Structure formats: C-alpha cells, structure tokens
Amino acid sequence: MADDNAVTIYSNSAITDTNKKKNSFTIKVGLAQMLRGGAIVEVSDPDQAKIAESAGACCIIVNEIVESGISRMPDPSLVKEIKRVVSIPVMAKARVGHFVEAQILEAVEVDYIDESEVLAVADENHFVNKHNFRVPFVCGCRDLGEALRRVREGAAMIRTQGDISKLGDIVTTVGNVRKVMGDIRVLSNMDDDEVFAFSKKIGAPYDIVAQTKQMGRLPVVHFAAGGISTPADAALMMQLGCDGVFVGPEVFSCADPYKKVRAIVQAVRNYSDPRVLAEVSSGFNEAMSRFNLDENSVEQFGTRFNLDENSAEQFGTRGTY
C-alpha cells in the first residue's frame, strides 16, 4: 500500500504520504464522492441540460449525437455553451487513450472527464494516464480486475458499463454489476495469503486489491450505466450496491422528459422504499413503450448484428424487453 499511486479510503484514516500526486488524487476522489447518491444524465444540447438540472440531476454529461462515422469528444463550444446555462457539474466524454482530447476538455474547464469506451477507441493498448490531469476521471469496467486497473491509472470514479445499444435492456448491466460485487464478496472472505494469487488472477495491482478487501467495496465511487431507463432500473442498481447511475439520452425521447428524469432521481434517492418507487414509477406507459422491441425494432436489430431472417424471427418470439 506504500505505492505512489495508492488510493485514499473513504474514512478519515487516509493513507498518508507527502507525495503531491497522491494528494491531488485524494482531492479528485473527494470530488467524485460529491456525486454519490445521484443520477448523471447524458445531454446533447443546452435545453436538455436545463431540464436535467431542474429535475434534480447531480451532474450532466455532454455527448454529441453522431448519426454515422467516428464518435469523438463533444465540440468544445457546445461544452462551453452548456456550462453557461447550468450550475451543476458538467462531465464530457473523451475517447479511450486519447490524452489530447482529455487535455482539451480540461482546458475548457469541465468538472469531470469520462474516458469512454462507448465512443470510438483512439488507442487499443493504452489508457490515459489520469494522474497527469487535475480533473477527476471516470472509467468504465465489466469486472473487478478491469475496475482496479483503471483506479491504478488514476480513475476517481468507476462506471460499470452494460448495454450500449440504447434499447433499454438492463440485463448486461445487472450481470456486470453482480459480477463486480460478487468478486468483492469473495475477496472480502479471503485470507490475506490468498490475496496475492487473487490479484494475479484478475490482473490487478496487489495493493489496491488489498485495500478493496479491507473496505469491502471499490476504493472509489461506483456508478452503473447502460439500459437504465426507468425508476425501477435505477433503484435496482442502487440495491445491488452502486453509488449512483448514469442515465442515457433516450429519456429525452418521451413525452415528458422532466417527469422521467425527476422520477429516476427520486428512485435513486429512495431506492429502498417500495412505496415511493411505486409512486414515482406511475404514469410512464407511453414514455416506456419505445423500449419494447416491436417487429420494426427486431428487423433493425437483426440487420445491425447480421442476424438472418430465422435468427431475427427466433429472437422476436422470445419476448420483448
């Protein structure tokens, strides 16, 4: 745990060191903790940003809609325009490994940078060295080893990623979150001598694995993303042990985006109260209908993933999501 890049635990007994990088990382982890218990909403224009803020989002993440081609960081002028109209923190996406995009986003003074695998990947072999930046970084993961490797690189928040097709399917997100939480429970019950072999197995630094065992959770804030389209989805992620949720831009496609975002925010805050969840989940049949796969959606889904007619027909008969 004496490594230069060791992270700081949540309690007041921080790992002490006079190294400036560690102090800087401690501050970044503290800034990320300010978002705990909230919903981060993805927006693509100032009007959506204002709706998300008024509905109670703890942060907004700027991402331009790209119909075709390479998905890159948002236009810096769009980021500046959105920052002028909202008072809550603003996050923006950069491609994996593209440290220059991260430098640009830091220059326009975003509050957080999401090194997002949902965008096109700029570097297949290297992630950004996040210790070189003063802005806190968010990184995605699908398992515990990946999460702790990103923490070693300087990520101040981990986002367990699920569905990226924006179909409103939460199954991948649930599976990945359960996998991360399950591995943490296994780690917590290990003898200290077993941690060495476990850290090697998952490909993560021993000191951060040992700290995760000590804390019984990830050493940084842990959110879930992908397919979270209803208040019940958001509450499910919280009950599984996440600190908050990312909400995709599809919430703005319904008849009343403010009501939808507000309901998800309330579900995150009251995730253990079924009565409140029942109240905030009411009246969304029209808004949620687009997330069911009808015949047209199945045809589009089959074309996208190169499914033949028989496969698409079989997929359709399995039910709607």
mmCIF file of N, CA, C and O in Angstrom, residues 83-162:
data_model
loop_
_atom_site.group_PDB
_atom_site.id
_atom_site.type_symbol
_atom_site.label_atom_id
_atom_site.label_comp_id
_atom_site.label_asym_id
_atom_site.label_seq_id
_atom_site.Cartn_x
_atom_site.Cartn_y
_atom_site.Cartn_z
ATOM 1 N N LYS A 83 -22.138 24.807 -20.114
ATOM 2 C CA LYS A 83 -21.641 25.269 -18.819
ATOM 3 C C LYS A 83 -22.219 26.629 -18.445
ATOM 4 O O LYS A 83 -22.407 26.932 -17.269
ATOM 5 N N ARG A 84 -22.531 27.451 -19.445
ATOM 6 C CA ARG A 84 -23.074 28.785 -19.159
ATOM 7 C C ARG A 84 -24.515 28.736 -18.675
ATOM 8 O O ARG A 84 -24.969 29.680 -18.010
ATOM 9 N N VAL A 85 -25.255 27.677 -18.999
ATOM 10 C CA VAL A 85 -26.682 27.662 -18.687
ATOM 11 C C VAL A 85 -27.024 26.801 -17.477
ATOM 12 O O VAL A 85 -28.185 26.784 -17.044
ATOM 13 N N VAL A 86 -26.050 26.072 -16.918
ATOM 14 C CA VAL A 86 -26.332 25.237 -15.750
ATOM 15 C C VAL A 86 -25.337 25.551 -14.644
ATOM 16 O O VAL A 86 -24.249 26.078 -14.888
ATOM 17 N N SER A 87 -25.726 25.220 -13.425
ATOM 18 C CA SER A 87 -24.849 25.455 -12.273
ATOM 19 C C SER A 87 -24.337 24.157 -11.659
ATOM 20 O O SER A 87 -23.512 24.188 -10.751
ATOM 21 N N ILE A 88 -24.836 22.998 -12.123
ATOM 22 C CA ILE A 88 -24.367 21.715 -11.616
ATOM 23 C C ILE A 88 -23.106 21.295 -12.371
ATOM 24 O O ILE A 88 -22.800 21.856 -13.429
ATOM 25 N N PRO A 89 -22.343 20.337 -11.850
ATOM 26 C CA PRO A 89 -21.114 19.906 -12.530
ATOM 27 C C PRO A 89 -21.384 19.384 -13.937
ATOM 28 O O PRO A 89 -22.437 18.799 -14.215
ATOM 29 N N VAL A 90 -20.410 19.601 -14.816
ATOM 30 C CA VAL A 90 -20.505 19.169 -16.212
ATOM 31 C C VAL A 90 -19.389 18.169 -16.495
ATOM 32 O O VAL A 90 -18.218 18.431 -16.218
ATOM 33 N N MET A 91 -19.762 17.040 -17.067
ATOM 34 C CA MET A 91 -18.833 15.991 -17.458
ATOM 35 C C MET A 91 -18.843 15.889 -18.978
ATOM 36 O O MET A 91 -19.850 16.192 -19.619
ATOM 37 N N ALA A 92 -17.729 15.481 -19.577
ATOM 38 C CA ALA A 92 -17.681 15.290 -21.026
ATOM 39 C C ALA A 92 -16.882 14.038 -21.340
ATOM 40 O O ALA A 92 -15.993 13.638 -20.585
ATOM 41 N N LYS A 93 -17.192 13.429 -22.480
ATOM 42 C CA LYS A 93 -16.560 12.173 -22.865
ATOM 43 C C LYS A 93 -15.335 12.412 -23.753
ATOM 44 O O LYS A 93 -15.335 13.290 -24.619
ATOM 45 N N ALA A 94 -14.306 11.589 -23.539
ATOM 46 C CA ALA A 94 -13.137 11.536 -24.397
ATOM 47 C C ALA A 94 -12.913 10.089 -24.803
ATOM 48 O O ALA A 94 -13.300 9.162 -24.085
ATOM 49 N N ARG A 95 -12.280 9.889 -25.954
ATOM 50 C CA ARG A 95 -12.022 8.527 -26.403
ATOM 51 C C ARG A 95 -10.952 7.859 -25.551
ATOM 52 O O ARG A 95 -10.059 8.523 -25.021
ATOM 53 N N VAL A 96 -11.042 6.544 -25.435
ATOM 54 C CA VAL A 96 -10.061 5.775 -24.667
ATOM 55 C C VAL A 96 -8.665 5.993 -25.251
ATOM 56 O O VAL A 96 -8.447 5.826 -26.452
ATOM 57 N N GLY A 97 -7.737 6.394 -24.389
ATOM 58 C CA GLY A 97 -6.361 6.582 -24.799
ATOM 59 C C GLY A 97 -6.059 7.899 -25.469
ATOM 60 O O GLY A 97 -4.884 8.191 -25.742
ATOM 61 N N HIS A 98 -7.056 8.725 -25.723
ATOM 62 C CA HIS A 98 -6.841 9.997 -26.441
ATOM 63 C C HIS A 98 -6.570 11.103 -25.421
ATOM 64 O O HIS A 98 -7.448 11.855 -25.034
ATOM 65 N N PHE A 99 -5.310 11.205 -24.993
ATOM 66 C CA PHE A 99 -4.980 12.162 -23.942
ATOM 67 C C PHE A 99 -5.077 13.603 -24.417
ATOM 68 O O PHE A 99 -5.242 14.518 -23.598
ATOM 69 N N VAL A 100 -5.009 13.854 -25.725
ATOM 70 C CA VAL A 100 -5.147 15.222 -26.220
ATOM 71 C C VAL A 100 -6.599 15.684 -26.102
ATOM 72 O O VAL A 100 -6.861 16.836 -25.735
ATOM 73 N N GLU A 101 -7.551 14.799 -26.404
ATOM 74 C CA GLU A 101 -8.950 15.161 -26.176
ATOM 75 C C GLU A 101 -9.172 15.491 -24.703
ATOM 76 O O GLU A 101 -9.886 16.448 -24.379
ATOM 77 N N ALA A 102 -8.543 14.716 -23.826
ATOM 78 C CA ALA A 102 -8.667 14.993 -22.395
ATOM 79 C C ALA A 102 -8.051 16.342 -22.041
ATOM 80 O O ALA A 102 -8.590 17.097 -21.223
ATOM 81 N N GLN A 103 -6.922 16.680 -22.656
ATOM 82 C CA GLN A 103 -6.291 17.984 -22.420
ATOM 83 C C GLN A 103 -7.208 19.120 -22.858
ATOM 84 O O GLN A 103 -7.324 20.145 -22.180
ATOM 85 N N ILE A 104 -7.880 18.935 -23.986
ATOM 86 C CA ILE A 104 -8.789 19.969 -24.494
ATOM 87 C C ILE A 104 -9.972 20.147 -23.552
ATOM 88 O O ILE A 104 -10.363 21.276 -23.216
ATOM 89 N N LEU A 105 -10.547 19.039 -23.104
ATOM 90 C CA LEU A 105 -11.689 19.119 -22.188
ATOM 91 C C LEU A 105 -11.285 19.758 -20.865
ATOM 92 O O LEU A 105 -12.062 20.514 -20.270
ATOM 93 N N GLU A 106 -10.091 19.462 -20.402
ATOM 94 C CA GLU A 106 -9.619 20.112 -19.180
ATOM 95 C C GLU A 106 -9.437 21.606 -19.399
ATOM 96 O O GLU A 106 -9.720 22.416 -18.509
ATOM 97 N N ALA A 107 -8.995 21.984 -20.602
ATOM 98 C CA ALA A 107 -8.780 23.403 -20.914
ATOM 99 C C ALA A 107 -10.084 24.187 -20.944
ATOM 100 O O ALA A 107 -10.097 25.388 -20.623
ATOM 101 N N VAL A 108 -11.190 23.533 -21.328
ATOM 102 C CA VAL A 108 -12.491 24.226 -21.336
ATOM 103 C C VAL A 108 -13.182 24.106 -19.982
ATOM 104 O O VAL A 108 -14.350 24.461 -19.846
ATOM 105 N N GLU A 109 -12.463 23.560 -18.999
ATOM 106 C CA GLU A 109 -12.872 23.548 -17.594
ATOM 107 C C GLU A 109 -14.108 22.699 -17.318
ATOM 108 O O GLU A 109 -15.013 23.126 -16.591
ATOM 109 N N VAL A 110 -14.134 21.498 -17.889
ATOM 110 C CA VAL A 110 -15.168 20.558 -17.452
ATOM 111 C C VAL A 110 -14.836 20.112 -16.039
ATOM 112 O O VAL A 110 -13.682 20.183 -15.598
ATOM 113 N N ASP A 111 -15.842 19.650 -15.328
ATOM 114 C CA ASP A 111 -15.638 19.237 -13.941
ATOM 115 C C ASP A 111 -15.161 17.793 -13.827
ATOM 116 O O ASP A 111 -14.473 17.442 -12.873
ATOM 117 N N TYR A 112 -15.536 16.955 -14.812
ATOM 118 C CA TYR A 112 -15.133 15.553 -14.838
ATOM 119 C C TYR A 112 -14.939 15.145 -16.295
ATOM 120 O O TYR A 112 -15.610 15.672 -17.191
ATOM 121 N N ILE A 113 -14.043 14.182 -16.520
ATOM 122 C CA ILE A 113 -13.831 13.629 -17.852
ATOM 123 C C ILE A 113 -14.143 12.143 -17.810
ATOM 124 O O ILE A 113 -13.652 11.422 -16.942
ATOM 125 N N ASP A 114 -14.965 11.690 -18.747
ATOM 126 C CA ASP A 114 -15.301 10.276 -18.870
ATOM 127 C C ASP A 114 -14.479 9.687 -20.016
ATOM 128 O O ASP A 114 -14.709 10.002 -21.182
ATOM 129 N N GLU A 115 -13.489 8.847 -19.681
ATOM 130 C CA GLU A 115 -12.727 8.143 -20.713
ATOM 131 C C GLU A 115 -13.582 6.967 -21.165
ATOM 132 O O GLU A 115 -13.551 5.895 -20.578
ATOM 133 N N SER A 116 -14.346 7.198 -22.217
ATOM 134 C CA SER A 116 -15.488 6.343 -22.521
ATOM 135 C C SER A 116 -15.197 5.344 -23.632
ATOM 136 O O SER A 116 -14.853 5.726 -24.756
ATOM 137 N N GLU A 117 -15.385 4.065 -23.334
ATOM 138 C CA GLU A 117 -15.278 3.022 -24.342
ATOM 139 C C GLU A 117 -16.505 2.988 -25.245
ATOM 140 O O GLU A 117 -16.517 2.282 -26.256
ATOM 141 N N VAL A 118 -17.537 3.751 -24.889
ATOM 142 C CA VAL A 118 -18.724 3.837 -25.735
ATOM 143 C C VAL A 118 -18.416 4.609 -27.015
ATOM 144 O O VAL A 118 -18.996 4.354 -28.072
ATOM 145 N N LEU A 119 -17.493 5.563 -26.942
ATOM 146 C CA LEU A 119 -17.022 6.256 -28.131
ATOM 147 C C LEU A 119 -16.059 5.357 -28.897
ATOM 148 O O LEU A 119 -15.716 4.259 -28.458
ATOM 149 N N ALA A 120 -15.614 5.840 -30.061
ATOM 150 C CA ALA A 120 -14.582 5.112 -30.784
ATOM 151 C C ALA A 120 -13.303 5.083 -29.943
ATOM 152 O O ALA A 120 -13.013 6.021 -29.203
ATOM 153 N N VAL A 121 -12.544 4.003 -30.046
ATOM 154 C CA VAL A 121 -11.308 3.859 -29.279
ATOM 155 C C VAL A 121 -10.158 4.474 -30.057
ATOM 156 O O VAL A 121 -9.948 4.161 -31.228
ATOM 157 N N ALA A 122 -9.390 5.360 -29.407
ATOM 158 C CA ALA A 122 -8.259 6.006 -30.062
ATOM 159 C C ALA A 122 -6.974 5.190 -29.924
ATOM 160 O O ALA A 122 -6.113 5.238 -30.789
ATOM 161 N N ASP A 123 -6.826 4.469 -28.824
ATOM 162 C CA ASP A 123 -5.625 3.680 -28.574
ATOM 163 C C ASP A 123 -6.051 2.334 -28.004
ATOM 164 O O ASP A 123 -6.622 2.269 -26.916
ATOM 165 N N GLU A 124 -5.783 1.260 -28.733
ATOM 166 C CA GLU A 124 -6.246 -0.062 -28.318
ATOM 167 C C GLU A 124 -5.407 -0.658 -27.198
ATOM 168 O O GLU A 124 -5.819 -1.641 -26.575
ATOM 169 N N ASN A 125 -4.226 -0.104 -26.943
ATOM 170 C CA ASN A 125 -3.302 -0.705 -25.987
ATOM 171 C C ASN A 125 -3.051 0.129 -24.740
ATOM 172 O O ASN A 125 -2.508 -0.380 -23.766
ATOM 173 N N HIS A 126 -3.415 1.397 -24.764
ATOM 174 C CA HIS A 126 -3.080 2.265 -23.638
ATOM 175 C C HIS A 126 -4.272 3.143 -23.261
ATOM 176 O O HIS A 126 -4.954 3.689 -24.138
ATOM 177 N N PHE A 127 -4.477 3.290 -21.957
ATOM 178 C CA PHE A 127 -5.444 4.254 -21.441
ATOM 179 C C PHE A 127 -4.705 5.537 -21.080
ATOM 180 O O PHE A 127 -3.472 5.557 -20.981
ATOM 181 N N VAL A 128 -5.452 6.594 -20.898
ATOM 182 C CA VAL A 128 -4.868 7.874 -20.500
ATOM 183 C C VAL A 128 -4.270 7.744 -19.100
ATOM 184 O O VAL A 128 -4.880 7.132 -18.217
ATOM 185 N N ASN A 129 -3.085 8.320 -18.899
ATOM 186 C CA ASN A 129 -2.504 8.410 -17.560
ATOM 187 C C ASN A 129 -3.213 9.540 -16.829
ATOM 188 O O ASN A 129 -2.880 10.711 -16.975
ATOM 189 N N LYS A 130 -4.179 9.163 -16.043
ATOM 190 C CA LYS A 130 -5.068 10.160 -15.446
ATOM 191 C C LYS A 130 -4.429 10.913 -14.291
ATOM 192 O O LYS A 130 -4.958 11.932 -13.842
ATOM 193 N N HIS A 131 -3.276 10.450 -13.821
ATOM 194 C CA HIS A 131 -2.552 11.168 -12.773
ATOM 195 C C HIS A 131 -1.942 12.471 -13.306
ATOM 196 O O HIS A 131 -1.561 13.338 -12.525
ATOM 197 N N ASN A 132 -1.851 12.610 -14.631
ATOM 198 C CA ASN A 132 -1.276 13.816 -15.226
ATOM 199 C C ASN A 132 -2.276 14.962 -15.321
ATOM 200 O O ASN A 132 -1.923 16.042 -15.802
ATOM 201 N N PHE A 133 -3.519 14.733 -14.898
ATOM 202 C CA PHE A 133 -4.574 15.731 -15.030
ATOM 203 C C PHE A 133 -5.080 16.126 -13.644
ATOM 204 O O PHE A 133 -5.073 15.320 -12.710
ATOM 205 N N ARG A 134 -5.531 17.359 -13.535
ATOM 206 C CA ARG A 134 -6.110 17.811 -12.267
ATOM 207 C C ARG A 134 -7.609 17.503 -12.201
ATOM 208 O O ARG A 134 -8.208 17.546 -11.124
ATOM 209 N N VAL A 135 -8.244 17.204 -13.358
ATOM 210 C CA VAL A 135 -9.680 16.920 -13.410
ATOM 211 C C VAL A 135 -9.911 15.445 -13.068
ATOM 212 O O VAL A 135 -9.183 14.571 -13.553
ATOM 213 N N PRO A 136 -10.912 15.125 -12.257
ATOM 214 C CA PRO A 136 -11.223 13.719 -11.968
ATOM 215 C C PRO A 136 -11.691 12.986 -13.225
ATOM 216 O O PRO A 136 -12.431 13.546 -14.046
ATOM 217 N N PHE A 137 -11.280 11.738 -13.354
ATOM 218 C CA PHE A 137 -11.665 10.901 -14.491
ATOM 219 C C PHE A 137 -12.654 9.830 -14.060
ATOM 220 O O PHE A 137 -12.604 9.315 -12.943
ATOM 221 N N VAL A 138 -13.538 9.486 -14.997
ATOM 222 C CA VAL A 138 -14.453 8.361 -14.858
ATOM 223 C C VAL A 138 -14.059 7.329 -15.902
ATOM 224 O O VAL A 138 -13.790 7.680 -17.054
ATOM 225 N N CYS A 139 -14.018 6.054 -15.508
ATOM 226 C CA CYS A 139 -13.686 4.988 -16.444
ATOM 227 C C CYS A 139 -14.677 3.844 -16.301
ATOM 228 O O CYS A 139 -15.205 3.602 -15.214
ATOM 229 N N GLY A 140 -14.888 3.121 -17.383
ATOM 230 C CA GLY A 140 -15.813 2.003 -17.372
ATOM 231 C C GLY A 140 -15.130 0.692 -17.048
ATOM 232 O O GLY A 140 -13.910 0.548 -17.158
ATOM 233 N N CYS A 141 -15.937 -0.301 -16.637
ATOM 234 C CA CYS A 141 -15.419 -1.640 -16.372
ATOM 235 C C CYS A 141 -16.528 -2.654 -16.571
ATOM 236 O O CYS A 141 -17.708 -2.321 -16.582
ATOM 237 N N ARG A 142 -16.112 -3.911 -16.728
ATOM 238 C CA ARG A 142 -17.056 -5.025 -16.790
ATOM 239 C C ARG A 142 -16.796 -6.055 -15.701
ATOM 240 O O ARG A 142 -17.600 -6.970 -15.512
ATOM 241 N N ASP A 143 -15.652 -5.930 -15.025
ATOM 242 C CA ASP A 143 -15.340 -6.854 -13.939
ATOM 243 C C ASP A 143 -14.415 -6.154 -12.952
ATOM 244 O O ASP A 143 -13.967 -5.031 -13.186
ATOM 245 N N LEU A 144 -14.115 -6.830 -11.846
ATOM 246 C CA LEU A 144 -13.345 -6.209 -10.771
ATOM 247 C C LEU A 144 -11.911 -5.912 -11.200
ATOM 248 O O LEU A 144 -11.374 -4.846 -10.871
ATOM 249 N N GLY A 145 -11.281 -6.830 -11.915
ATOM 250 C CA GLY A 145 -9.908 -6.596 -12.349
ATOM 251 C C GLY A 145 -9.781 -5.361 -13.209
ATOM 252 O O GLY A 145 -8.864 -4.542 -13.031
ATOM 253 N N GLU A 146 -10.707 -5.192 -14.140
ATOM 254 C CA GLU A 146 -10.690 -4.020 -15.011
ATOM 255 C C GLU A 146 -10.908 -2.745 -14.205
ATOM 256 O O GLU A 146 -10.256 -1.720 -14.443
ATOM 257 N N ALA A 147 -11.797 -2.794 -13.238
ATOM 258 C CA ALA A 147 -12.068 -1.623 -12.405
ATOM 259 C C ALA A 147 -10.826 -1.187 -11.641
ATOM 260 O O ALA A 147 -10.473 0.002 -11.613
ATOM 261 N N LEU A 148 -10.128 -2.135 -11.031
ATOM 262 C CA LEU A 148 -8.973 -1.782 -10.210
ATOM 263 C C LEU A 148 -7.776 -1.366 -11.060
ATOM 264 O O LEU A 148 -6.946 -0.562 -10.606
ATOM 265 N N ARG A 149 -7.678 -1.868 -12.273
ATOM 266 C CA ARG A 149 -6.623 -1.378 -13.183
ATOM 267 C C ARG A 149 -6.855 0.080 -13.543
ATOM 268 O O ARG A 149 -5.916 0.876 -13.641
ATOM 269 N N ARG A 150 -8.112 0.448 -13.746
ATOM 270 C CA ARG A 150 -8.420 1.848 -14.057
ATOM 271 C C ARG A 150 -8.137 2.744 -12.848
ATOM 272 O O ARG A 150 -7.699 3.883 -12.986
ATOM 273 N N VAL A 151 -8.386 2.226 -11.639
ATOM 274 C CA VAL A 151 -8.080 3.001 -10.440
ATOM 275 C C VAL A 151 -6.579 3.242 -10.341
ATOM 276 O O VAL A 151 -6.130 4.336 -9.998
ATOM 277 N N ARG A 152 -5.789 2.209 -10.646
ATOM 278 C CA ARG A 152 -4.342 2.381 -10.628
ATOM 279 C C ARG A 152 -3.886 3.481 -11.604
ATOM 280 O O ARG A 152 -2.968 4.250 -11.328
ATOM 281 N N GLU A 153 -4.581 3.594 -12.728
ATOM 282 C CA GLU A 153 -4.236 4.623 -13.726
ATOM 283 C C GLU A 153 -4.693 6.013 -13.304
ATOM 284 O O GLU A 153 -4.335 6.994 -13.953
ATOM 285 N N GLY A 154 -5.507 6.091 -12.233
ATOM 286 C CA GLY A 154 -5.918 7.392 -11.731
ATOM 287 C C GLY A 154 -7.395 7.695 -11.826
ATOM 288 O O GLY A 154 -7.798 8.837 -11.604
ATOM 289 N N ALA A 155 -8.232 6.710 -12.148
ATOM 290 C CA ALA A 155 -9.675 6.956 -12.222
ATOM 291 C C ALA A 155 -10.236 7.229 -10.833
ATOM 292 O O ALA A 155 -10.001 6.458 -9.907
ATOM 293 N N ALA A 156 -10.979 8.314 -10.690
ATOM 294 C CA ALA A 156 -11.577 8.685 -9.404
ATOM 295 C C ALA A 156 -13.002 8.185 -9.276
ATOM 296 O O ALA A 156 -13.611 8.299 -8.217
ATOM 297 N N MET A 157 -13.561 7.633 -10.356
ATOM 298 C CA MET A 157 -14.895 7.041 -10.336
ATOM 299 C C MET A 157 -14.907 5.880 -11.318
ATOM 300 O O MET A 157 -14.297 5.967 -12.385
ATOM 301 N N ILE A 158 -15.590 4.804 -10.948
ATOM 302 C CA ILE A 158 -15.737 3.649 -11.825
ATOM 303 C C ILE A 158 -17.195 3.543 -12.259
ATOM 304 O O ILE A 158 -18.115 3.682 -11.451
ATOM 305 N N ARG A 159 -17.375 3.283 -13.536
ATOM 306 C CA ARG A 159 -18.709 3.133 -14.131
ATOM 307 C C ARG A 159 -18.815 1.714 -14.694
ATOM 308 O O ARG A 159 -18.183 1.396 -15.698
ATOM 309 N N THR A 160 -19.591 0.862 -14.029
ATOM 310 C CA THR A 160 -19.801 -0.484 -14.564
ATOM 311 C C THR A 160 -20.754 -0.383 -15.741
ATOM 312 O O THR A 160 -21.903 0.028 -15.594
ATOM 313 N N GLN A 161 -20.271 -0.740 -16.924
ATOM 314 C CA GLN A 161 -20.996 -0.499 -18.171
ATOM 315 C C GLN A 161 -21.774 -1.731 -18.595
ATOM 316 O O GLN A 161 -21.284 -2.858 -18.504
ATOM 317 N N GLY A 162 -22.980 -1.503 -19.077
ATOM 318 C CA GLY A 162 -23.799 -2.579 -19.620
ATOM 319 C C GLY A 162 -24.180 -2.280 -21.049
ATOM 320 O O GLY A 162 -23.322 -2.011 -21.892
#
